[in-house]
Short mmCIF file of C-alpha atoms in Angstrom, two decimals:
data_model
loop_
_atom_site.label_atom_id
_atom_site.label_comp_id
_atom_site.label_asym_id
_atom_site.label_seq_id
_atom_site.Cartn_x
_atom_site.Cartn_y
_atom_site.Cartn_z
CA ARG A 1 70.08 174.45 27.06
CA GLY A 2 73.58 172.98 27.31
CA SER A 3 75.19 175.76 29.31
CA PHE A 4 76.59 175.80 32.82
CA CYS A 5 78.08 178.25 35.28
CA SER A 6 80.63 177.79 38.06
CA LEU A 7 81.25 180.20 40.93
CA ASP A 8 84.80 180.25 42.32
CA TYR A 9 85.71 182.00 45.59
CA ALA A 10 89.25 182.65 46.79
CA ASP A 11 89.96 183.01 50.51
CA GLY A 12 89.07 186.56 51.49
CA GLY A 13 88.58 187.62 47.88
CA ALA A 14 85.71 188.35 45.56
CA GLY A 15 84.04 185.55 43.65
CA GLU A 16 84.40 184.91 39.94
CA ALA A 17 81.78 183.48 37.60
CA PHE A 18 82.66 181.27 34.61
CA VAL A 19 80.06 180.41 31.99
CA GLY A 20 80.63 177.70 29.39
CA SER A 21 79.16 174.80 27.50
CA ARG A 22 79.86 171.09 27.26
CA VAL A 23 81.92 170.04 24.23
CA THR A 24 83.19 166.75 22.83
CA ILE A 25 86.75 165.73 21.99
CA ASP A 26 85.82 165.94 18.29
CA GLN A 27 84.60 169.53 18.73
CA LEU A 28 87.89 170.48 20.37
CA GLY A 29 89.74 169.21 17.30
CA PHE A 30 92.34 167.12 19.11
CA ASP A 31 94.24 164.53 17.15
CA LYS A 32 94.12 161.04 18.66
CA GLY A 33 97.88 161.26 19.24
CA ASP A 34 97.36 164.35 21.43
CA LEU A 35 95.34 162.30 23.93
CA ALA A 36 98.26 160.27 25.30
CA PRO A 37 98.61 160.31 29.11
CA THR A 38 101.41 162.23 30.83
CA PRO A 39 104.71 160.34 31.31
CA LYS A 40 103.93 159.72 34.98
CA ARG A 41 100.51 158.32 34.15
CA ASP A 42 101.86 156.41 31.16
CA ALA A 43 104.12 154.47 33.53
CA LEU A 44 100.96 152.91 35.04
CA LYS A 45 100.37 150.96 31.83
CA GLN A 46 102.81 148.31 33.06
CA ALA A 47 102.20 148.75 36.79
CA ARG A 48 102.34 145.86 39.23
CA CYS A 49 100.09 145.27 42.20
CA PRO A 50 101.97 146.29 45.39
CA ASN A 51 100.20 143.46 47.25
CA CYS A 52 100.80 140.44 44.99
CA ASN A 53 103.16 141.83 42.30
CA GLY A 54 100.68 140.87 39.57
CA ASN A 55 101.07 142.62 36.21
CA LEU A 56 98.02 144.89 35.77
CA GLU A 57 98.52 146.41 32.26
CA LEU A 58 96.16 149.34 32.79
CA LYS A 59 94.15 150.43 29.74
CA ALA A 60 93.25 154.01 30.77
CA PRO A 61 96.12 155.21 33.00
CA ASP A 62 95.28 158.88 32.45
CA ALA A 63 91.77 158.50 33.89
CA VAL A 64 92.09 155.82 36.56
CA LYS A 65 91.70 156.68 40.27
CA ARG A 66 91.05 153.24 41.73
CA VAL A 67 92.30 149.83 40.62
CA ALA A 68 90.98 146.54 41.98
CA CYS A 69 93.55 143.80 41.31
CA PRO A 70 91.87 140.81 39.62
CA TYR A 71 94.54 138.44 41.00
CA CYS A 72 94.49 139.06 44.75
CA GLY A 73 91.51 141.39 45.20
CA ALA A 74 93.53 144.33 46.53
CA LEU A 75 91.91 147.75 46.11
CA LEU A 76 94.56 150.26 45.06
CA ASP A 77 94.67 154.06 44.87
CA ALA A 78 96.10 155.48 41.62
CA SER A 79 95.21 159.16 42.03
CA ASN A 80 98.87 160.25 42.47
CA GLY A 81 100.24 158.45 39.42
CA GLU A 82 101.40 155.37 41.36
CA LEU A 83 99.60 152.47 42.99
CA ALA A 84 99.08 152.46 46.76
CA PHE A 85 97.40 149.66 48.71
CA LEU A 86 94.07 150.56 50.34
CA GLN A 87 92.34 147.34 51.39
CA LEU A 88 91.91 143.69 50.53
CA LEU A 89 88.58 142.86 48.94
CA GLU A 90 86.76 139.55 49.02
CA LYS A 91 87.23 137.15 46.14
CA PRO A 92 84.62 137.47 43.36
CA PRO A 93 81.64 135.11 43.67
CA TYR A 94 81.95 134.26 39.97
CA GLU A 95 83.80 135.29 36.81
CA PRO A 96 82.39 138.22 34.80
CA ILE A 97 80.69 137.46 31.50
CA LEU A 98 82.83 140.13 29.83
CA PRO A 99 86.48 139.59 30.85
CA LEU A 100 88.47 142.60 32.00
CA GLY A 101 90.48 144.05 29.12
CA SER A 102 88.33 142.41 26.44
CA GLU A 103 87.22 144.47 23.46
CA GLY A 104 83.89 144.58 21.67
CA THR A 105 81.78 146.76 19.41
CA LEU A 106 78.46 148.26 20.50
CA GLN A 107 76.64 151.23 18.98
CA LYS A 108 79.22 151.23 16.13
CA THR A 109 82.06 151.99 18.57
CA LYS A 110 84.86 149.72 19.80
CA TRP A 111 84.97 149.50 23.60
CA THR A 112 87.40 148.08 26.14
CA VAL A 113 86.08 146.56 29.39
CA LEU A 114 87.82 148.46 32.20
CA ALA A 115 85.93 147.38 35.32
CA PHE A 116 83.40 144.90 36.62
CA LEU A 117 81.11 145.73 39.54
CA ILE A 118 78.45 143.80 41.40
CA ARG A 119 75.84 146.05 43.00
CA SER A 120 72.68 145.11 44.86
CA THR A 121 69.67 146.38 46.72
CA ASN A 122 67.72 144.89 49.60
CA VAL A 123 63.93 144.97 49.43
CA GLU A 124 62.00 143.60 52.40
CA GLY A 125 64.86 141.30 53.35
CA THR A 126 65.55 139.98 49.85
CA ARG A 127 68.79 140.86 48.05
CA TYR A 128 68.60 141.70 44.36
CA PRO A 129 72.04 141.87 42.65
CA TRP A 130 73.07 143.03 39.18
CA GLU A 131 76.29 143.49 37.22
CA GLU A 132 77.80 146.65 35.79
CA TYR A 133 80.64 146.77 33.26
CA LEU A 134 82.59 149.99 32.72
CA LEU A 135 83.44 150.46 29.03
CA TRP A 136 86.02 152.89 27.64
CA ASN A 137 86.98 154.33 24.29
CA GLN A 138 89.81 156.86 24.10
CA GLN A 139 87.80 159.35 22.05
CA ALA A 140 84.21 158.56 23.09
CA GLY A 141 84.97 158.29 26.82
CA PHE A 142 83.12 156.05 29.29
CA ARG A 143 79.93 154.05 29.01
CA TRP A 144 78.21 151.48 31.22
CA LEU A 145 76.76 148.10 30.32
CA MET A 146 74.38 146.74 32.95
CA ASN A 147 73.19 143.14 33.20
CA SER A 148 70.19 142.46 35.41
CA ASN A 149 68.96 138.85 35.20
CA GLY A 150 69.92 138.61 31.53
CA HIS A 151 68.48 142.02 30.61
CA TRP A 152 71.22 144.26 29.16
CA THR A 153 71.20 148.07 29.14
CA PHE A 154 73.77 150.31 27.42
CA LEU A 155 74.17 153.49 29.48
CA THR A 156 75.56 156.81 28.22
CA PRO A 157 76.37 159.65 30.67
CA ILE A 158 74.26 162.79 30.11
CA ALA A 159 74.49 166.28 31.60
CA ALA A 160 72.48 166.69 34.79
CA GLY A 161 71.26 170.10 33.63
CA ASP A 162 69.60 168.50 30.60
CA VAL A 163 67.31 166.34 32.77
CA GLY A 164 64.07 167.73 34.16
CA LEU A 165 62.61 166.07 37.25
CA ALA A 166 59.01 166.34 38.44
CA PHE A 167 56.69 164.17 40.51
CA ARG A 168 57.25 160.59 39.28
CA LYS A 169 58.51 161.85 35.93
CA ALA A 170 61.72 162.82 34.15
CA THR A 171 62.15 164.65 30.86
CA TRP A 172 65.19 164.59 28.57
CA ASN A 173 65.76 165.49 24.94
CA GLY A 174 62.08 166.35 24.52
CA LYS A 175 60.89 162.94 25.82
CA GLY A 176 59.01 162.02 28.97
CA PHE A 177 59.99 159.07 31.18
CA LYS A 178 57.80 157.58 33.93
CA ALA A 179 59.20 156.74 37.37
CA TYR A 180 59.82 153.00 37.62
CA GLN A 181 61.81 152.39 40.78
CA SER A 182 64.06 154.06 43.33
CA VAL A 183 66.31 151.98 45.59
CA TYR A 184 69.48 152.23 47.64
CA ALA A 185 72.22 150.47 45.66
CA VAL A 186 75.30 149.11 47.43
CA THR A 187 78.60 148.24 45.73
CA ASP A 188 79.36 144.64 46.76
CA TYR A 189 82.37 143.89 44.58
CA VAL A 190 84.69 145.65 42.14
CA ALA A 191 87.56 144.61 39.86
CA GLY A 192 89.51 146.56 37.26
CA GLU A 193 90.04 150.29 36.65
CA CYS A 194 87.59 152.97 37.84
CA TYR A 195 87.66 156.72 37.17
CA TRP A 196 86.21 157.57 40.60
CA GLN A 197 87.28 156.72 44.15
CA VAL A 198 85.18 153.58 44.45
CA SER A 199 84.96 151.57 47.66
CA VAL A 200 83.13 148.39 48.53
CA GLY A 201 80.09 149.09 50.69
CA GLU A 202 79.44 152.56 49.28
CA SER A 203 75.77 153.36 48.80
CA ALA A 204 73.85 155.54 46.39
CA ARG A 205 70.18 156.16 45.72
CA ALA A 206 69.51 154.73 42.26
CA SER A 207 66.38 155.89 40.44
CA GLU A 208 65.08 154.73 37.07
CA TYR A 209 62.59 156.42 34.75
CA VAL A 210 61.43 154.45 31.71
CA GLU A 211 59.92 154.92 28.29
CA PRO A 212 60.76 151.53 26.68
CA PRO A 213 63.17 150.76 25.15
CA GLU A 214 64.86 153.80 26.74
CA SER A 215 65.42 154.91 30.31
CA ILE A 216 66.86 157.76 32.35
CA ASN A 217 68.86 156.65 35.38
CA SER A 218 70.29 158.64 38.27
CA ASP A 219 72.80 157.77 41.00
CA GLU A 220 72.71 160.13 43.95
CA THR A 221 75.33 160.27 46.70
CA GLU A 222 76.01 162.87 49.40
CA ARG A 223 78.33 164.74 46.99
CA GLU A 224 76.77 164.52 43.54
CA VAL A 225 74.05 163.25 41.24
CA THR A 226 74.96 161.61 37.93
CA PHE A 227 72.58 160.77 35.10
CA THR A 228 72.73 158.23 32.27
CA HIS A 229 70.54 157.50 29.26
CA GLY A 230 69.86 153.79 28.84
CA VAL A 231 68.99 151.75 25.74
CA LEU A 232 68.01 148.09 25.99
CA LEU A 233 70.18 145.57 24.16
CA THR A 234 69.49 141.90 23.49
CA ALA A 235 71.81 139.22 24.84
CA ASP A 236 72.66 138.33 21.23
CA GLU A 237 73.79 141.91 20.52
CA VAL A 238 76.17 141.77 23.48
CA LYS A 239 77.33 138.27 22.59
CA GLN A 240 78.07 139.20 18.98
CA GLY A 241 79.58 142.55 19.88
CA PHE A 242 82.15 140.94 22.20
CA ASN A 243 82.50 137.70 20.20
CA LEU A 244 81.48 135.57 23.17
CA LYS A 245 81.18 131.80 22.93
CA GLY A 246 78.69 129.60 24.69
CA PRO A 247 75.46 130.51 26.53
CA MET A 248 75.08 133.76 28.42
#
């Protein structure tokens, strides 16, 4: 019912329980000007890649933890407010449909493309890839836009406690969703800014429950499970929203 509890234990001391509820930026009443990053994080806006010296112009310096340089493919750590080289990634197999840093409007909100990922699964020896675009709005937060063989899905993060799971079924917001597929998804390529400590080769169990045109999706790693609510979009909606030219 929208509530959560955390249990905190100090070394050798008694535990404390904290009960709260999830709120939005609007509910907190912050002015947009209050959401500026700290001075140290703000300096990342004009950061340069320590590997190739390319100008990165980060869009969300207050939230970024990993940056994949689009010029040389270096994966950089930004968790301490400065960029540190981690590893050199392979060059992208092709250019993303939505360029990094581009802006577009979906669901009546203006979004900036922060990151581009290629993920895939292997079924009986056959590789099936898809694309994921990380979108960001300063007040609305993060969203995902997934492209699988020309089929686009707009994904909104939802609280794990709001999702009910049963045998081959998920429930959310009073709706039932049937199990569609569950695969191990591997991150093959990444470019741009990510709010988590992404690495190429990382794997997660990805499950999808559908009630067209909606879906509930989960990504499960050893540390956490995250859920998103998906809504199908047409290619024309994406094309118009991001003012794209030519075929998609």
